[in-house]
């Protein structure tokens, strides 16, 4: 039973660290988008115009979903 609790704690820790990392990345992208909307002429604003910002956000959402699925699968497999 002790081994199962340790695996659960490790999986939970990985899940929360990855979640906070994704929140930090989304916050940074949001701040970048606000700077670009204010009219600041940054080089990255020119590169991120159009589809690329949306594509980055979609890829991050998909990676977050894959991470959740992997953590749940790990917990289910290790519980047996």
PDB file of N, CA and C in Angstrom:
ATOM      1  N   UNK A   1       0.820  -1.196   0.000  1.00  0.00           N
ATOM      2  CA  UNK A   1       0.000   0.000   0.000  1.00  0.00           C
ATOM      3  C   UNK A   1       0.864   1.260   0.000  1.00  0.00           C
ATOM      4  N   UNK A   2       1.995   1.211   0.684  1.00  0.00           N
ATOM      5  CA  UNK A   2       2.885   2.369   0.761  1.00  0.00           C
ATOM      6  C   UNK A   2       3.427   2.726  -0.617  1.00  0.00           C
ATOM      7  N   UNK A   3       3.702   1.708  -1.426  1.00  0.00           N
ATOM      8  CA  UNK A   3       4.231   1.937  -2.769  1.00  0.00           C
ATOM      9  C   UNK A   3       3.202   2.655  -3.650  1.00  0.00           C
ATOM     10  N   UNK A   4       1.938   2.297  -3.508  1.00  0.00           N
ATOM     11  CA  UNK A   4       0.879   2.933  -4.287  1.00  0.00           C
ATOM     12  C   UNK A   4       0.697   4.398  -3.929  1.00  0.00           C
ATOM     13  N   UNK A   5       0.847   4.707  -2.644  1.00  0.00           N
ATOM     14  CA  UNK A   5       0.720   6.104  -2.209  1.00  0.00           C
ATOM     15  C   UNK A   5       1.863   6.932  -2.768  1.00  0.00           C
ATOM     16  N   UNK A   6       3.082   6.377  -2.756  1.00  0.00           N
ATOM     17  CA  UNK A   6       4.229   7.102  -3.299  1.00  0.00           C
ATOM     18  C   UNK A   6       4.054   7.387  -4.785  1.00  0.00           C
ATOM     19  N   UNK A   7       3.559   6.412  -5.536  1.00  0.00           N
ATOM     20  CA  UNK A   7       3.343   6.618  -6.967  1.00  0.00           C
ATOM     21  C   UNK A   7       2.262   7.664  -7.207  1.00  0.00           C
ATOM     22  N   UNK A   8       1.233   7.641  -6.370  1.00  0.00           N
ATOM     23  CA  UNK A   8       0.174   8.641  -6.493  1.00  0.00           C
ATOM     24  C   UNK A   8       0.709  10.040  -6.208  1.00  0.00           C
ATOM     25  N   UNK A   9       1.540  10.170  -5.188  1.00  0.00           N
ATOM     26  CA  UNK A   9       2.115  11.474  -4.861  1.00  0.00           C
ATOM     27  C   UNK A   9       3.029  11.980  -5.969  1.00  0.00           C
ATOM     28  N   UNK A  10       3.839  11.088  -6.528  1.00  0.00           N
ATOM     29  CA  UNK A  10       4.729  11.486  -7.625  1.00  0.00           C
ATOM     30  C   UNK A  10       3.918  11.907  -8.844  1.00  0.00           C
ATOM     31  N   UNK A  11       2.899  11.133  -9.186  1.00  0.00           N
ATOM     32  CA  UNK A  11       2.067  11.476 -10.344  1.00  0.00           C
ATOM     33  C   UNK A  11       1.323  12.788 -10.109  1.00  0.00           C
ATOM     34  N   UNK A  12       0.841  13.003  -8.898  1.00  0.00           N
ATOM     35  CA  UNK A  12       0.154  14.261  -8.587  1.00  0.00           C
ATOM     36  C   UNK A  12       1.105  15.441  -8.668  1.00  0.00           C
ATOM     37  N   UNK A  13       2.324  15.262  -8.174  1.00  0.00           N
ATOM     38  CA  UNK A  13       3.320  16.322  -8.235  1.00  0.00           C
ATOM     39  C   UNK A  13       3.665  16.670  -9.677  1.00  0.00           C
ATOM     40  N   UNK A  14       3.851  15.656 -10.506  1.00  0.00           N
ATOM     41  CA  UNK A  14       4.131  15.892 -11.929  1.00  0.00           C
ATOM     42  C   UNK A  14       2.972  16.630 -12.581  1.00  0.00           C
ATOM     43  N   UNK A  15       1.760  16.222 -12.274  1.00  0.00           N
ATOM     44  CA  UNK A  15       0.571  16.848 -12.847  1.00  0.00           C
ATOM     45  C   UNK A  15       0.483  18.327 -12.466  1.00  0.00           C
ATOM     46  N   UNK A  16       0.685  18.639 -11.186  1.00  0.00           N
ATOM     47  CA  UNK A  16       0.564  20.028 -10.744  1.00  0.00           C
ATOM     48  C   UNK A  16       1.703  20.899 -11.266  1.00  0.00           C
ATOM     49  N   UNK A  17       2.919  20.374 -11.303  1.00  0.00           N
ATOM     50  CA  UNK A  17       4.037  21.151 -11.848  1.00  0.00           C
ATOM     51  C   UNK A  17       3.807  21.442 -13.321  1.00  0.00           C
ATOM     52  N   UNK A  18       3.367  20.444 -14.061  1.00  0.00           N
ATOM     53  CA  UNK A  18       3.093  20.658 -15.486  1.00  0.00           C
ATOM     54  C   UNK A  18       1.932  21.632 -15.678  1.00  0.00           C
ATOM     55  N   UNK A  19       0.931  21.542 -14.830  1.00  0.00           N
ATOM     56  CA  UNK A  19      -0.196  22.477 -14.916  1.00  0.00           C
ATOM     57  C   UNK A  19       0.227  23.910 -14.664  1.00  0.00           C
ATOM     58  N   UNK A  20       1.026  24.121 -13.636  1.00  0.00           N
ATOM     59  CA  UNK A  20       1.500  25.474 -13.356  1.00  0.00           C
ATOM     60  C   UNK A  20       2.430  25.979 -14.456  1.00  0.00           C
ATOM     61  N   UNK A  21       3.200  25.079 -15.048  1.00  0.00           N
ATOM     62  CA  UNK A  21       4.061  25.477 -16.165  1.00  0.00           C
ATOM     63  C   UNK A  21       3.225  25.927 -17.353  1.00  0.00           C
ATOM     64  N   UNK A  22       2.160  25.185 -17.657  1.00  0.00           N
ATOM     65  CA  UNK A  22       1.276  25.593 -18.752  1.00  0.00           C
ATOM     66  C   UNK A  22       0.598  26.926 -18.456  1.00  0.00           C
ATOM     67  N   UNK A  23       0.195  27.146 -17.205  1.00  0.00           N
ATOM     68  CA  UNK A  23      -0.410  28.430 -16.840  1.00  0.00           C
ATOM     69  C   UNK A  23       0.596  29.560 -17.029  1.00  0.00           C
ATOM     70  N   UNK A  24       1.849  29.333 -16.640  1.00  0.00           N
ATOM     71  CA  UNK A  24       2.889  30.344 -16.818  1.00  0.00           C
ATOM     72  C   UNK A  24       3.106  30.657 -18.300  1.00  0.00           C
ATOM     73  N   UNK A  25       3.121  29.624 -19.138  1.00  0.00           N
ATOM     74  CA  UNK A  25       3.319  29.836 -20.575  1.00  0.00           C
ATOM     75  C   UNK A  25       2.144  30.605 -21.168  1.00  0.00           C
ATOM     76  N   UNK A  26       0.905  30.230 -20.792  1.00  0.00           N
ATOM     77  CA  UNK A  26      -0.266  30.951 -21.299  1.00  0.00           C
ATOM     78  C   UNK A  26      -0.263  32.409 -20.843  1.00  0.00           C
ATOM     79  N   UNK A  27       0.156  32.647 -19.597  1.00  0.00           N
ATOM     80  CA  UNK A  27       0.226  34.020 -19.097  1.00  0.00           C
ATOM     81  C   UNK A  27       1.268  34.827 -19.877  1.00  0.00           C
ATOM     82  N   UNK A  28       2.403  34.221 -20.159  1.00  0.00           N
ATOM     83  CA  UNK A  28       3.438  34.912 -20.938  1.00  0.00           C
ATOM     84  C   UNK A  28       2.957  35.214 -22.354  1.00  0.00           C
ATOM     85  N   UNK A  29       2.251  34.267 -22.963  1.00  0.00           N
ATOM     86  CA  UNK A  29       1.711  34.505 -24.304  1.00  0.00           C
ATOM     87  C   UNK A  29       0.651  35.604 -24.281  1.00  0.00           C
ATOM     88  N   UNK A  30      -0.148  35.643 -23.216  1.00  0.00           N
ATOM     89  CA  UNK A  30      -1.167  36.682 -23.084  1.00  0.00           C
ATOM     90  C   UNK A  30      -0.524  38.058 -22.943  1.00  0.00           C
ATOM     91  N   UNK A  31       0.523  38.157 -22.129  1.00  0.00           N
ATOM     92  CA  UNK A  31       1.232  39.430 -21.972  1.00  0.00           C
ATOM     93  C   UNK A  31       1.871  39.862 -23.286  1.00  0.00           C
ATOM     94  N   UNK A  32       2.416  38.906 -24.034  1.00  0.00           N
ATOM     95  CA  UNK A  32       3.002  39.219 -25.334  1.00  0.00           C
ATOM     96  C   UNK A  32       1.936  39.730 -26.293  1.00  0.00           C
ATOM     97  N   UNK A  33       0.770  39.088 -26.292  1.00  0.00           N
ATOM     98  CA  UNK A  33      -0.316  39.526 -27.177  1.00  0.00           C
ATOM     99  C   UNK A  33      -0.796  40.925 -26.806  1.00  0.00           C
ATOM    100  N   UNK A  34      -0.850  41.229 -25.504  1.00  0.00           N
ATOM    101  CA  UNK A  34      -1.250  42.576 -25.079  1.00  0.00           C
ATOM    102  C   UNK A  34      -0.243  43.626 -25.540  1.00  0.00           C
ATOM    103  N   UNK A  35       1.053  43.303 -25.440  1.00  0.00           N
ATOM    104  CA  UNK A  35       2.080  44.243 -25.903  1.00  0.00           C
ATOM    105  C   UNK A  35       1.975  44.463 -27.405  1.00  0.00           C
ATOM    106  N   UNK A  36       1.701  43.398 -28.132  1.00  0.00           N
ATOM    107  CA  UNK A  36       1.582  43.524 -29.590  1.00  0.00           C
ATOM    108  C   UNK A  36       0.342  44.340 -29.963  1.00  0.00           C
ATOM    109  N   UNK A  37      -0.749  44.189 -29.190  1.00  0.00           N
ATOM    110  CA  UNK A  37      -1.974  44.943 -29.472  1.00  0.00           C
ATOM    111  C   UNK A  37      -1.837  46.423 -29.137  1.00  0.00           C
ATOM    112  N   UNK A  38      -0.945  46.752 -28.202  1.00  0.00           N
ATOM    113  CA  UNK A  38      -0.735  48.154 -27.834  1.00  0.00           C
ATOM    114  C   UNK A  38       0.063  48.907 -28.893  1.00  0.00           C
ATOM    115  N   UNK A  39       0.611  48.198 -29.831  1.00  0.00           N
ATOM    116  CA  UNK A  39       1.327  48.849 -30.916  1.00  0.00           C
ATOM    117  C   UNK A  39       2.834  48.839 -30.778  1.00  0.00           C
ATOM    118  N   UNK A  40       3.340  48.146 -29.767  1.00  0.00           N
ATOM    119  CA  UNK A  40       4.792  48.057 -29.640  1.00  0.00           C
ATOM    120  C   UNK A  40       5.336  47.237 -30.804  1.00  0.00           C
ATOM    121  N   UNK A  41       6.355  47.747 -31.425  1.00  0.00           N
ATOM    122  CA  UNK A  41       6.910  47.063 -32.593  1.00  0.00           C
ATOM    123  C   UNK A  41       8.069  46.171 -32.167  1.00  0.00           C
ATOM    124  N   UNK A  42       7.728  45.016 -31.666  1.00  0.00           N
ATOM    125  CA  UNK A  42       8.723  44.020 -31.299  1.00  0.00           C
ATOM    126  C   UNK A  42       8.908  43.060 -32.467  1.00  0.00           C
ATOM    127  N   UNK A  43      10.087  42.496 -32.565  1.00  0.00           N
ATOM    128  CA  UNK A  43      10.368  41.560 -33.657  1.00  0.00           C
ATOM    129  C   UNK A  43       9.474  40.324 -33.561  1.00  0.00           C
ATOM    130  N   UNK A  44       9.223  39.875 -32.330  1.00  0.00           N
ATOM    131  CA  UNK A  44       8.399  38.675 -32.169  1.00  0.00           C
ATOM    132  C   UNK A  44       6.949  38.938 -32.559  1.00  0.00           C
ATOM    133  N   UNK A  45       6.493  40.186 -32.444  1.00  0.00           N
ATOM    134  CA  UNK A  45       5.120  40.508 -32.855  1.00  0.00           C
ATOM    135  C   UNK A  45       4.956  40.313 -34.360  1.00  0.00           C
ATOM    136  N   UNK A  46       5.990  40.656 -35.101  1.00  0.00           N
ATOM    137  CA  UNK A  46       5.937  40.470 -36.552  1.00  0.00           C
ATOM    138  C   UNK A  46       5.921  38.987 -36.912  1.00  0.00           C
ATOM    139  N   UNK A  47       6.637  38.184 -36.125  1.00  0.00           N
ATOM    140  CA  UNK A  47       6.709  36.749 -36.404  1.00  0.00           C
ATOM    141  C   UNK A  47       5.448  36.012 -35.965  1.00  0.00           C
ATOM    142  N   UNK A  48       4.750  36.544 -34.957  1.00  0.00           N
ATOM    143  CA  UNK A  48       3.594  35.847 -34.391  1.00  0.00           C
ATOM    144  C   UNK A  48       2.267  36.295 -34.986  1.00  0.00           C
ATOM    145  N   UNK A  49       2.284  37.070 -36.038  1.00  0.00           N
ATOM    146  CA  UNK A  49       1.034  37.520 -36.634  1.00  0.00           C
ATOM    147  C   UNK A  49       0.321  36.368 -37.316  1.00  0.00           C
ATOM    148  N   UNK A  50      -0.992  36.443 -37.304  1.00  0.00           N
ATOM    149  CA  UNK A  50      -1.793  35.471 -38.036  1.00  0.00           C
ATOM    150  C   UNK A  50      -1.997  34.175 -37.293  1.00  0.00           C
ATOM    151  N   UNK A  51      -1.685  33.102 -37.956  1.00  0.00           N
ATOM    152  CA  UNK A  51      -2.021  31.763 -37.482  1.00  0.00           C
ATOM    153  C   UNK A  51      -1.066  31.233 -36.417  1.00  0.00           C
ATOM    154  N   UNK A  52       0.146  31.723 -36.353  1.00  0.00           N
ATOM    155  CA  UNK A  52       1.145  31.095 -35.490  1.00  0.00           C
ATOM    156  C   UNK A  52       0.802  31.193 -34.001  1.00  0.00           C
ATOM    157  N   UNK A  53       0.251  32.306 -33.524  1.00  0.00           N
ATOM    158  CA  UNK A  53      -0.126  32.420 -32.108  1.00  0.00           C
ATOM    159  C   UNK A  53      -1.250  31.441 -31.782  1.00  0.00           C
ATOM    160  N   UNK A  54      -2.238  31.339 -32.632  1.00  0.00           N
ATOM    161  CA  UNK A  54      -3.332  30.387 -32.412  1.00  0.00           C
ATOM    162  C   UNK A  54      -2.819  28.958 -32.443  1.00  0.00           C
ATOM    163  N   UNK A  55      -1.898  28.682 -33.336  1.00  0.00           N
ATOM    164  CA  UNK A  55      -1.339  27.336 -33.449  1.00  0.00           C
ATOM    165  C   UNK A  55      -0.562  26.957 -32.193  1.00  0.00           C
ATOM    166  N   UNK A  56       0.200  27.893 -31.649  1.00  0.00           N
ATOM    167  CA  UNK A  56       0.942  27.619 -30.417  1.00  0.00           C
ATOM    168  C   UNK A  56      -0.018  27.314 -29.271  1.00  0.00           C
ATOM    169  N   UNK A  57      -1.081  28.080 -29.145  1.00  0.00           N
ATOM    170  CA  UNK A  57      -2.050  27.864 -28.063  1.00  0.00           C
ATOM    171  C   UNK A  57      -2.751  26.520 -28.226  1.00  0.00           C
ATOM    172  N   UNK A  58      -3.130  26.171 -29.443  1.00  0.00           N
ATOM    173  CA  UNK A  58      -3.782  24.878 -29.687  1.00  0.00           C
ATOM    174  C   UNK A  58      -2.838  23.725 -29.365  1.00  0.00           C
ATOM    175  N   UNK A  59      -1.576  23.842 -29.758  1.00  0.00           N
ATOM    176  CA  UNK A  59      -0.605  22.786 -29.453  1.00  0.00           C
ATOM    177  C   UNK A  59      -0.378  22.648 -27.950  1.00  0.00           C
ATOM    178  N   UNK A  60      -0.361  23.759 -27.228  1.00  0.00           N
ATOM    179  CA  UNK A  60      -0.218  23.696 -25.771  1.00  0.00           C
ATOM    180  C   UNK A  60      -1.432  23.040 -25.119  1.00  0.00           C
ATOM    181  N   UNK A  61      -2.627  23.341 -25.607  1.00  0.00           N
ATOM    182  CA  UNK A  61      -3.832  22.699 -25.064  1.00  0.00           C
ATOM    183  C   UNK A  61      -3.822  21.197 -25.323  1.00  0.00           C
ATOM    184  N   UNK A  62      -3.412  20.806 -26.516  1.00  0.00           N
ATOM    185  CA  UNK A  62      -3.339  19.381 -26.844  1.00  0.00           C
ATOM    186  C   UNK A  62      -2.294  18.688 -25.979  1.00  0.00           C
ATOM    187  N   UNK A  63      -1.146  19.340 -25.778  1.00  0.00           N
ATOM    188  CA  UNK A  63      -0.108  18.722 -24.945  1.00  0.00           C
ATOM    189  C   UNK A  63      -0.570  18.603 -23.494  1.00  0.00           C
ATOM    190  N   UNK A  64      -1.333  19.581 -23.008  1.00  0.00           N
ATOM    191  CA  UNK A  64      -1.888  19.479 -21.658  1.00  0.00           C
ATOM    192  C   UNK A  64      -2.868  18.325 -21.532  1.00  0.00           C
ATOM    193  N   UNK A  65      -3.698  18.136 -22.552  1.00  0.00           N
ATOM    194  CA  UNK A  65      -4.643  17.016 -22.546  1.00  0.00           C
ATOM    195  C   UNK A  65      -3.905  15.677 -22.576  1.00  0.00           C
ATOM    196  N   UNK A  66      -2.868  15.585 -23.387  1.00  0.00           N
ATOM    197  CA  UNK A  66      -2.077  14.352 -23.450  1.00  0.00           C
ATOM    198  C   UNK A  66      -1.407  14.081 -22.109  1.00  0.00           C
ATOM    199  N   UNK A  67      -0.927  15.132 -21.457  1.00  0.00           N
ATOM    200  CA  UNK A  67      -0.305  14.971 -20.148  1.00  0.00           C
ATOM    201  C   UNK A  67      -1.303  14.429 -19.132  1.00  0.00           C
ATOM    202  N   UNK A  68      -2.512  14.962 -19.120  1.00  0.00           N
ATOM    203  CA  UNK A  68      -3.543  14.484 -18.191  1.00  0.00           C
ATOM    204  C   UNK A  68      -3.868  13.019 -18.467  1.00  0.00           C
ATOM    205  N   UNK A  69      -4.002  12.655 -19.723  1.00  0.00           N
ATOM    206  CA  UNK A  69      -4.298  11.262 -20.077  1.00  0.00           C
ATOM    207  C   UNK A  69      -3.169  10.343 -19.631  1.00  0.00           C
ATOM    208  N   UNK A  70      -1.916  10.768 -19.828  1.00  0.00           N
ATOM    209  CA  UNK A  70      -0.777   9.943 -19.422  1.00  0.00           C
ATOM    210  C   UNK A  70      -0.698   9.780 -17.910  1.00  0.00           C
ATOM    211  N   UNK A  71      -0.962  10.835 -17.164  1.00  0.00           N
ATOM    212  CA  UNK A  71      -0.917  10.737 -15.702  1.00  0.00           C
ATOM    213  C   UNK A  71      -2.025   9.824 -15.200  1.00  0.00           C
ATOM    214  N   UNK A  72      -3.209   9.940 -15.748  1.00  0.00           N
ATOM    215  CA  UNK A  72      -4.314   9.065 -15.339  1.00  0.00           C
ATOM    216  C   UNK A  72      -4.008   7.612 -15.695  1.00  0.00           C
ATOM    217  N   UNK A  73      -3.470   7.376 -16.879  1.00  0.00           N
ATOM    218  CA  UNK A  73      -3.108   6.009 -17.271  1.00  0.00           C
ATOM    219  C   UNK A  73      -2.025   5.453 -16.355  1.00  0.00           C
ATOM    220  N   UNK A  74      -1.043   6.274 -16.006  1.00  0.00           N
ATOM    221  CA  UNK A  74       0.017   5.833 -15.096  1.00  0.00           C
ATOM    222  C   UNK A  74      -0.558   5.459 -13.737  1.00  0.00           C
ATOM    223  N   UNK A  75      -1.476   6.274 -13.242  1.00  0.00           N
ATOM    224  CA  UNK A  75      -2.085   5.969 -11.946  1.00  0.00           C
ATOM    225  C   UNK A  75      -2.910   4.692 -12.000  1.00  0.00           C
ATOM    226  N   UNK A  76      -3.652   4.500 -13.085  1.00  0.00           N
ATOM    227  CA  UNK A  76      -4.472   3.290 -13.200  1.00  0.00           C
ATOM    228  C   UNK A  76      -3.615   2.041 -13.329  1.00  0.00           C
ATOM    229  N   UNK A  77      -2.538   2.134 -14.090  1.00  0.00           N
ATOM    230  CA  UNK A  77      -1.669   0.968 -14.271  1.00  0.00           C
ATOM    231  C   UNK A  77      -0.897   0.658 -12.996  1.00  0.00           C
ATOM    232  N   UNK A  78      -0.404   1.686 -12.321  1.00  0.00           N
ATOM    233  CA  UNK A  78       0.402   1.448 -11.123  1.00  0.00           C
ATOM    234  C   UNK A  78      -0.446   1.047  -9.918  1.00  0.00           C
ATOM    235  N   UNK A  79      -1.739   1.263  -9.968  1.00  0.00           N
ATOM    236  CA  UNK A  79      -2.604   0.903  -8.841  1.00  0.00           C
ATOM    237  C   UNK A  79      -2.842  -0.596  -8.762  1.00  0.00           C
ATOM    238  N   UNK A  80      -2.579  -1.307  -9.829  1.00  0.00           N
ATOM    239  CA  UNK A  80      -2.851  -2.749  -9.838  1.00  0.00           C
ATOM    240  C   UNK A  80      -1.744  -3.525  -9.188  1.00  0.00           C
TER     241      UNK A  80
END
